[in-house]
Amino acid sequence: MYRSAVAARLLRDTAAAQKGSGWLSRRFAHSLPFATVDAEELSGARPAEVQNLVQGKWGGSSRWNTIVDPLNGEPFIRVAEVDEKGIKPFVESLSNCPKHGLHNPFKLPERYLLYGNISSKAGHMLSLPKVSDFFARLIQRVSPKSYQQALGEVQVTQKFLENFSGDQVRFLARSFGVPGNHLGQLSTGFRWPYGPVAIITPFNFPLEIPVLQLMGALYMGNKPLLKVDSKVSIVMEQMMRLLHYCGLPEEDVDFVNSDGKTMNKILMEANPRMTLFTGSSRIAEKLAVDLNGRVKLEDAGFDWKILGPDVGEADYVAWVCDQDAYACSGQKCSAQSILFMHENWAATPLLSKLKELAERRKLEDLTVGPVLTVTTEAMLDHVNKLLKIPGAKLLFGGKPLENHSIPSIYGAVKPTAVYVPLDEILKHGNYELVTKEIFGPFQVVTEYKKSQLSMVLEALERMHAHLTAAEVIGQSVNGTTYAGLRARTTGAPQNHWFGPAGDPRGAGIGTPEAIKLVWSCHREIIYDIGPVPQQWEIPPST
């Protein structure tokens, strides 16, 4: 049976490690050839360290940030965080990249082929069960979610890399020509890199989001500085080592761990030509001002689903609603935040089915788990404020998780739903409260009649975040919208665009269109080679 060179190398190096021979086995027993940690053994007794990468070299820092295990509070990762005194190498590295990038259609075009080859090898690596399991387990350790959810993140990343294997990177830079006004003139449009760029990604998808955006930036010829939330940056640090193993030039990407203030200072001093930010709307708006608009944003989403008057497949619809609202403990920017339910659905067992599905989630298999950005007290306080609205009621949940050792800095609540009457939602003061995004296992449910459809549309129009939605197309602008019986808000695969709409700063992810929009700009080159018309004379001044 045929095996690629990278697979053979993986098997050879792994076997050497298991036999206890070679430099790798001495340093990292039982690990994969690229890995410096063991996801299964990661603990307070055997803590891991996360390093920075700058100008092609891995290194530590004078300042170390200790990350606690989100399941038991045990210190289990030390992250070398750069402070403001240590930013010079990162600023210099980014500043040294020219505006025309590391490659473009006229400069080192062979690098398009290089990245097609890197993607092919990395995609194959992630397809190997031992490698995919390693990353799924590592994701679970720092951003607890069910194994299926964690593995799904790895599989989406693997398929993305497969999609941009071979010539597909080259095709991203496809140009076009338009006939000119006269013989010898041709207008040609090219996709051009920005050169020095920055990528800032959140905790909830520690592999998928940074890999897809990082590779998109590299494909188009940019030099990226990547910052991932320190709570989960160990996942991307290990992925960077895998990419190096697959041929990524070590000088092509810088990887930094820091707090937000330090990263902001790096951006202000290095002045990247474009910054991709995925995260909260508040920070997104600050960056847009600080960087004079040179940003692409995939910020927070208060996402909605509308169940129309046609009732059917109640079990399936309930399951999708449960997955959208509570998978990954609701910590998806695409998570279902509010459910608009036609009165016909109220006459079905939909809500009771949804309650049953929510209540079968448990900490033991991480189908519900720690909430890393909202405390238990904050979530329950929000529930109590909603319950003060006239007609509001608790459908299920609304209580802390029991019998756990999740540290108090994180949240731990049962999957929760609160019903709020539609007419109350639209009232001044209530609307802002109801549409506040709670990045945890929480949703609002409301009911509408046929005569109230205009009120539903008004509620949608007043929302400021337009990321994902299910149903209603003509009178909404959400960037990723599903329509039909199987419509959902979460679980975006690698084969379609994911990102907001209605904002010129909106970023996409996953598809060729997203990569070209975010990581390249249009450059027009007009060839005008003549000939000059015979017997041409200098005309009068104009």
XYZ file of C-alpha atoms in Angstrom:
542
model
C 0.000 0.000 0.000
C 1.277 3.487 -0.912
C 2.262 5.839 1.898
C 3.272 9.453 1.399
C 6.706 10.565 2.514
C 5.292 12.516 5.420
C 3.291 9.521 6.647
C 6.350 7.290 6.422
C 8.383 9.873 8.315
C 5.703 10.091 11.003
C 5.623 6.335 11.448
C 9.421 6.092 11.521
C 9.860 8.876 14.068
C 7.020 7.617 16.226
C 8.493 4.132 16.247
C 11.876 5.556 17.203
C 10.286 7.444 20.074
C 8.506 4.344 21.314
C 11.798 2.394 21.262
C 13.410 5.066 23.416
C 16.010 6.067 20.829
C 16.887 9.419 19.255
C 16.737 13.014 20.476
C 12.954 13.100 20.299
C 12.364 10.150 22.582
C 14.737 11.558 25.148
C 12.799 14.805 25.304
C 9.207 13.769 24.717
C 8.522 10.131 25.453
C 5.424 8.654 23.794
C 4.778 11.853 21.830
C 4.300 12.534 18.129
C 7.380 13.651 16.199
C 6.344 17.302 16.129
C 4.807 17.450 19.626
C 6.370 18.853 22.787
C 3.466 17.915 25.087
C 1.320 14.908 25.864
C -2.338 15.859 26.062
C -3.205 12.887 28.270
C -0.456 13.559 30.810
C -0.913 17.326 31.016
C -1.490 18.167 34.711
C -0.243 20.114 37.689
C 2.324 17.373 38.279
C 3.451 17.524 34.639
C 2.799 21.087 33.456
C 3.456 22.187 29.888
C 5.179 25.310 28.644
C 4.116 27.425 25.679
C 6.785 29.418 23.865
C 6.858 32.307 21.390
C 8.155 32.186 17.827
C 9.825 35.229 16.280
C 12.225 35.591 13.359
C 12.316 31.826 12.953
C 13.270 30.963 16.545
C 11.286 29.554 19.452
C 11.915 31.114 22.844
C 10.575 31.897 26.269
C 10.039 35.161 28.102
C 10.936 36.879 31.342
C 7.245 36.717 32.278
C 5.233 33.530 32.631
C 1.454 33.349 32.901
C 0.055 30.294 34.674
C -3.091 28.769 33.179
C -5.304 26.680 35.442
C -7.104 23.535 34.374
C -10.697 24.647 33.662
C -12.023 21.405 35.145
C -10.231 21.409 38.500
C -8.352 24.698 38.914
C -4.949 23.004 38.985
C -2.091 25.063 37.461
C -1.128 23.005 34.420
C 0.276 25.292 31.685
C 2.922 28.018 31.830
C 2.735 30.482 28.968
C 5.733 32.661 28.108
C 3.932 35.987 27.766
C 5.767 38.909 26.209
C 5.417 42.207 28.075
C 5.827 45.695 26.642
C 9.594 45.570 27.207
C 9.913 42.481 25.030
C 7.996 43.508 21.917
C 10.956 44.826 19.880
C 11.757 41.560 18.009
C 8.112 41.169 16.993
C 7.832 44.772 15.844
C 11.062 44.476 13.852
C 10.066 41.174 12.263
C 6.719 42.520 11.090
C 8.181 45.862 10.000
C 10.825 44.130 7.868
C 8.193 42.556 5.629
C 7.681 44.691 2.480
C 4.222 45.923 1.516
C 4.295 43.736 -1.576
C 4.510 40.639 0.631
C 6.650 37.532 0.764
C 5.299 36.487 -2.617
C 2.878 37.760 -5.223
C 2.096 36.950 -8.868
C 5.358 38.603 -9.991
C 7.595 37.735 -7.035
C 8.590 34.190 -6.030
C 5.457 32.589 -7.527
C 6.907 29.169 -6.678
C 5.827 29.860 -3.086
C 2.204 29.318 -4.169
C 3.279 25.758 -4.994
C 5.184 25.496 -1.710
C 2.044 26.287 0.266
C -0.038 23.879 -1.764
C 2.469 21.212 -0.807
C 2.508 22.248 2.878
C -1.293 22.106 2.960
C -1.283 18.661 1.378
C 1.152 17.298 3.958
C -0.528 18.985 6.933
C -3.967 17.810 5.807
C -2.664 14.269 5.545
C -1.087 14.496 8.984
C -4.380 15.564 10.551
C -6.111 12.655 8.833
C -3.957 10.183 10.775
C -5.946 8.920 13.802
C -3.097 9.404 16.265
C -2.610 13.026 15.188
C -6.303 13.945 15.073
C -6.829 12.341 18.484
C -3.870 14.286 19.894
C -5.349 17.624 18.852
C -8.899 16.681 19.881
C -7.671 15.711 23.360
C -5.556 18.845 23.633
C -8.525 21.026 22.682
C -10.600 19.294 25.348
C -7.996 20.052 27.993
C -8.038 23.828 27.472
C -11.471 24.551 25.984
C -13.587 21.714 27.369
C -16.148 20.379 24.930
C -17.299 16.889 24.031
C -14.833 14.699 22.167
C -17.098 14.717 19.106
C -17.164 18.524 19.068
C -13.390 18.737 19.531
C -12.724 16.137 16.852
C -15.109 17.959 14.519
C -12.916 21.041 14.832
C -9.870 18.993 13.835
C -11.706 17.431 10.905
C -12.890 20.783 9.540
C -9.291 22.027 9.726
C -8.038 18.905 7.972
C -10.583 19.224 5.145
C -9.703 22.900 4.725
C -6.031 21.999 4.282
C -6.977 19.308 1.779
C -9.081 21.834 -0.128
C -6.036 24.064 -0.657
C -3.590 21.391 -1.671
C -1.774 21.229 -4.977
C -2.640 24.049 -7.372
C -5.509 25.441 -5.301
C -3.276 28.025 -3.576
C -2.113 29.259 -6.977
C -5.716 29.520 -8.150
C -6.473 31.901 -5.257
C -4.280 34.464 -7.046
C -6.065 34.065 -10.375
C -6.033 37.303 -12.401
C -8.325 38.588 -15.159
C -7.898 40.785 -18.215
C -10.163 43.384 -19.806
C -9.591 44.614 -23.392
C -8.255 48.156 -23.589
C -9.145 51.154 -25.759
C -6.622 50.491 -28.504
C -4.121 47.972 -29.809
C -1.532 47.034 -27.204
C -3.594 48.081 -24.180
C -4.857 45.466 -21.695
C -6.184 46.060 -18.188
C -5.299 43.208 -15.816
C -6.571 42.690 -12.272
C -4.462 40.842 -9.694
C -4.966 39.707 -6.103
C -2.186 41.330 -4.093
C -0.991 40.668 -0.536
C -0.897 43.315 2.172
C 2.536 42.246 3.383
C 2.815 42.572 7.182
C -0.455 41.465 8.830
C -1.714 40.404 12.251
C -4.204 37.746 13.366
C -5.954 37.750 16.746
C -8.201 34.798 17.564
C -10.311 33.723 20.589
C -10.399 30.730 22.915
C -13.460 28.851 21.725
C -11.998 27.297 18.556
C -8.292 27.069 19.412
C -7.358 25.148 16.252
C -9.883 25.822 13.515
C -10.090 29.606 13.515
C -6.350 30.386 13.791
C -5.319 27.714 11.263
C -7.858 28.746 8.634
C -7.046 32.441 8.942
C -3.288 31.889 9.248
C -3.082 29.690 6.170
C -5.288 32.069 4.186
C -2.908 34.906 5.027
C 0.114 32.827 4.024
C -1.448 31.575 0.796
C -1.858 35.132 -0.465
C 1.749 36.102 0.338
C 1.462 37.895 3.664
C 3.765 37.727 6.708
C 1.451 37.133 9.721
C 1.925 37.745 13.417
C -0.442 35.363 15.191
C -1.846 35.842 18.702
C -4.205 33.276 20.199
C -5.907 33.614 23.594
C -3.274 32.469 26.115
C -5.762 30.109 27.801
C -5.697 27.899 24.704
C -2.555 28.945 22.810
C -0.884 25.600 23.513
C -3.063 24.066 20.786
C -1.840 26.450 18.111
C 1.739 26.260 19.349
C 1.646 22.522 18.709
C 0.006 23.075 15.322
C 2.759 25.513 14.379
C 5.288 22.781 15.124
C 3.313 20.377 12.927
C 3.332 22.930 10.088
C 7.103 23.338 10.446
C 7.381 19.553 10.273
C 5.415 19.711 7.014
C 7.746 22.285 5.464
C 6.482 25.688 6.626
C 9.491 28.075 6.621
C 10.023 29.034 10.251
C 10.560 32.707 9.373
C 7.194 33.026 7.599
C 5.066 33.306 10.775
C 5.625 34.925 14.167
C 3.656 33.555 17.130
C 3.248 35.713 20.221
C 1.691 35.230 23.646
C 0.763 38.431 25.483
C -2.037 40.261 27.207
C -4.299 42.579 25.229
C -2.492 45.769 26.219
C 0.871 44.457 25.025
C -0.609 43.181 21.749
C -2.170 46.571 21.156
C 1.226 48.190 21.601
C 2.798 45.768 19.112
C 0.131 46.673 16.570
C 0.556 50.399 17.105
C 4.342 50.223 16.693
C 4.562 47.604 13.939
C 1.669 49.162 12.005
C 0.532 46.051 10.082
C -1.204 46.726 6.801
C -4.199 44.612 7.865
C -5.359 42.964 11.107
C -7.900 40.161 11.367
C -9.732 40.109 14.689
C -12.162 37.430 15.837
C -13.745 38.123 19.208
C -15.858 40.585 21.157
C -17.522 43.595 19.550
C -16.095 45.955 22.170
C -12.471 45.127 21.361
C -13.250 45.015 17.642
C -14.490 48.602 17.714
C -11.427 49.734 19.667
C -9.083 48.124 17.154
C -10.961 49.703 14.259
C -10.219 53.140 15.739
C -6.643 52.400 16.830
C -5.699 50.945 13.448
C -7.505 53.586 11.387
C -9.915 51.087 9.912
C -7.271 48.677 8.571
C -9.118 45.688 10.050
C -11.347 42.794 9.127
C -13.695 41.734 11.914
C -15.617 38.626 12.820
C -17.041 39.917 16.065
C -19.706 38.653 18.424
C -23.041 37.389 17.186
C -26.399 37.433 18.933
C -27.805 34.786 16.616
C -31.409 33.927 15.991
C -33.614 31.162 14.689
C -37.174 31.505 13.425
C -39.558 28.558 13.361
C -42.274 29.307 10.805
C -45.898 28.132 10.792
C -45.217 24.757 9.142
C -44.814 22.090 11.800
C -42.990 18.829 11.190
C -40.101 16.616 12.314
C -40.365 17.948 15.866
C -37.701 15.589 17.194
C -35.203 16.727 14.595
C -35.975 20.416 15.076
C -35.643 20.076 18.848
C -32.281 18.319 18.437
C -30.961 21.057 16.142
C -32.128 23.753 18.574
C -30.382 21.961 21.430
C -27.154 21.590 19.446
C -27.209 25.209 18.309
C -27.828 26.603 21.777
C -25.836 24.288 24.039
C -23.081 22.402 22.168
C -19.674 23.582 23.417
C -21.623 24.976 26.378
C -22.949 27.707 24.099
C -19.457 29.086 23.530
C -19.757 29.548 19.788
C -20.053 32.941 18.135
C -22.745 31.260 16.036
C -24.667 29.821 19.002
C -28.449 30.194 18.990
C -29.166 33.142 21.273
C -32.882 33.595 20.678
C -35.591 31.330 19.279
C -38.671 32.907 17.639
C -41.328 30.197 17.657
C -44.566 30.443 15.674
C -47.658 29.715 17.768
C -48.208 26.473 15.826
C -45.013 25.118 17.390
C -46.235 26.062 20.858
C -48.972 23.461 20.448
C -46.375 20.725 19.916
C -44.071 19.058 22.466
C -41.123 21.041 21.078
C -40.243 22.840 24.314
C -40.590 19.713 26.427
C -38.356 17.835 23.982
C -35.838 20.678 24.088
C -35.879 20.514 27.877
C -35.265 16.748 27.820
C -32.331 17.123 25.442
C -30.798 19.945 27.474
C -31.103 17.997 30.713
C -29.295 14.954 29.352
C -26.115 17.016 28.930
C -23.591 16.310 31.647
C -20.146 17.319 32.780
C -18.837 13.749 32.675
C -18.732 13.710 28.863
C -18.283 17.501 28.519
C -21.573 17.945 26.662
C -21.836 20.796 29.137
C -18.830 22.254 30.897
C -16.884 25.302 32.022
C -17.713 28.700 30.565
C -14.405 30.496 30.154
C -15.510 34.126 29.833
C -18.642 34.466 32.004
C -18.886 33.501 35.677
C -21.712 31.504 37.180
C -22.855 34.544 39.142
C -22.961 36.744 36.039
C -25.050 34.253 34.074
C -27.532 33.662 36.894
C -27.774 37.405 37.504
C -28.726 37.863 33.844
C -31.382 35.168 34.175
C -32.852 36.880 37.233
C -32.986 40.233 35.446
C -34.875 38.664 32.533
C -37.337 36.992 34.897
C -38.347 40.431 36.203
C -39.795 41.282 32.773
C -43.613 40.902 32.863
C -44.650 37.512 31.481
C -41.117 36.075 31.519
C -40.621 32.582 32.900
C -37.848 30.034 33.334
C -38.336 27.136 30.929
C -35.482 25.029 32.302
C -32.044 25.328 33.825
C -31.190 28.483 35.696
C -29.117 26.634 38.283
C -25.401 26.048 38.817
C -23.835 22.728 37.853
C -23.407 20.405 40.815
C -20.639 18.113 42.054
C -17.744 19.655 40.173
C -14.358 21.250 40.800
C -14.533 23.961 38.126
C -12.709 27.032 39.495
C -14.847 30.042 40.394
C -13.159 32.239 37.785
C -15.146 30.263 35.201
C -18.866 29.689 34.833
C -20.695 26.435 35.474
C -24.452 26.445 34.876
C -27.012 24.002 33.567
C -28.300 24.615 30.018
C -30.857 27.372 30.446
C -33.771 28.869 28.518
C -35.923 31.851 29.518
C -39.227 32.702 27.830
C -39.902 36.410 27.260
C -43.096 37.676 25.527
C -42.413 39.242 22.130
C -44.159 42.535 22.879
C -42.059 42.903 26.028
C -38.831 42.210 24.125
C -39.409 45.232 21.886
C -39.928 47.666 24.739
C -37.207 50.217 25.412
C -34.884 48.962 28.110
C -35.965 45.362 27.724
C -34.567 44.970 24.213
C -31.002 45.776 25.227
C -31.228 43.299 28.114
C -32.801 40.494 26.082
C -30.291 40.811 23.235
C -27.223 40.915 25.454
C -24.971 38.095 24.326
C -24.238 35.579 27.071
C -21.367 33.420 25.850
C -22.573 30.329 27.652
C -25.341 27.665 27.663
C -28.204 30.151 27.579
C -30.960 31.236 25.189
C -34.123 33.323 25.100
C -37.326 31.812 23.677
C -40.338 33.759 22.468
C -43.559 33.072 20.563
C -45.266 34.983 17.749
C -48.526 34.893 15.817
C -48.926 35.450 12.060
C -50.089 38.999 12.756
C -46.879 39.629 14.739
C -44.384 38.768 11.995
C -43.652 42.464 11.528
C -42.646 42.615 15.206
C -40.221 39.715 14.672
C -38.676 41.509 11.709
C -38.393 44.691 13.770
C -36.540 42.749 16.452
C -34.117 41.417 13.824
C -33.594 44.834 12.252
C -32.657 46.389 15.593
C -29.908 43.853 16.285
C -26.383 45.148 15.680
C -24.625 41.789 15.160
C -25.358 39.892 11.946
C -23.337 36.703 12.026
C -25.551 33.605 11.737
C -29.260 32.940 11.473
C -31.781 30.292 10.503
C -34.742 31.182 8.223
C -35.935 34.540 6.751
C -33.703 35.789 3.954
C -35.182 38.778 2.135
C -35.483 41.018 5.187
C -32.267 40.204 7.053
C -28.519 40.560 6.475
C -26.859 37.813 8.530
C -23.725 36.677 6.747
C -24.239 32.931 7.239
C -27.923 32.084 7.000
C -29.494 28.641 6.777
C -33.014 28.215 5.410
C -35.272 25.181 5.354
C -36.243 22.279 7.578
C -32.641 21.435 8.479
C -31.617 25.043 9.066
C -29.201 25.638 11.928
C -26.981 28.427 13.226
C -23.837 26.478 14.207
C -21.633 23.720 12.858
C -20.260 25.508 9.806
C -18.140 23.104 7.731
C -15.126 24.111 5.651
C -17.034 24.198 2.370
C -19.021 27.379 2.901
C -18.459 30.970 3.894
C -18.655 31.778 7.583
C -18.721 35.400 8.667
C -20.939 38.440 9.259
C -22.598 40.663 6.670
C -23.827 44.243 6.620
C -20.470 45.713 7.687
C -17.681 46.653 5.238
C -15.185 45.453 7.861
C -16.743 41.992 8.011
C -14.349 39.043 7.667
C -15.050 35.628 6.223
C -13.401 32.280 6.766
C -13.096 28.960 4.985
C -13.703 29.532 1.278
C -11.641 30.957 -1.610
C -13.893 34.018 -1.573
C -13.231 34.546 2.148
C -9.458 34.209 1.728
C -9.331 36.630 -1.175
C -11.551 39.169 0.584
C -9.655 39.142 3.886
C -6.065 38.479 2.881
C -5.608 40.231 -0.436
C -6.512 43.441 -2.172
C -7.108 44.268 -5.824
C -4.244 45.604 -7.898
C -4.816 46.772 -11.462
C -1.913 46.727 -13.931
C -2.584 48.272 -17.326
C -0.288 47.126 -20.076
C -0.059 49.752 -22.811
C 2.741 48.717 -25.149
C 1.665 50.433 -28.313
C 2.317 50.831 -31.145
C 1.923 54.591 -31.350
C -0.321 55.438 -34.329
C 1.541 56.211 -37.551
C 2.052 59.883 -38.307
C 1.122 60.803 -34.715
C 1.753 64.428 -33.828
C 1.799 66.245 -30.516
C -1.764 67.525 -29.980
C -2.778 70.887 -28.522
C -2.642 71.201 -24.715
C -5.797 70.179 -22.859
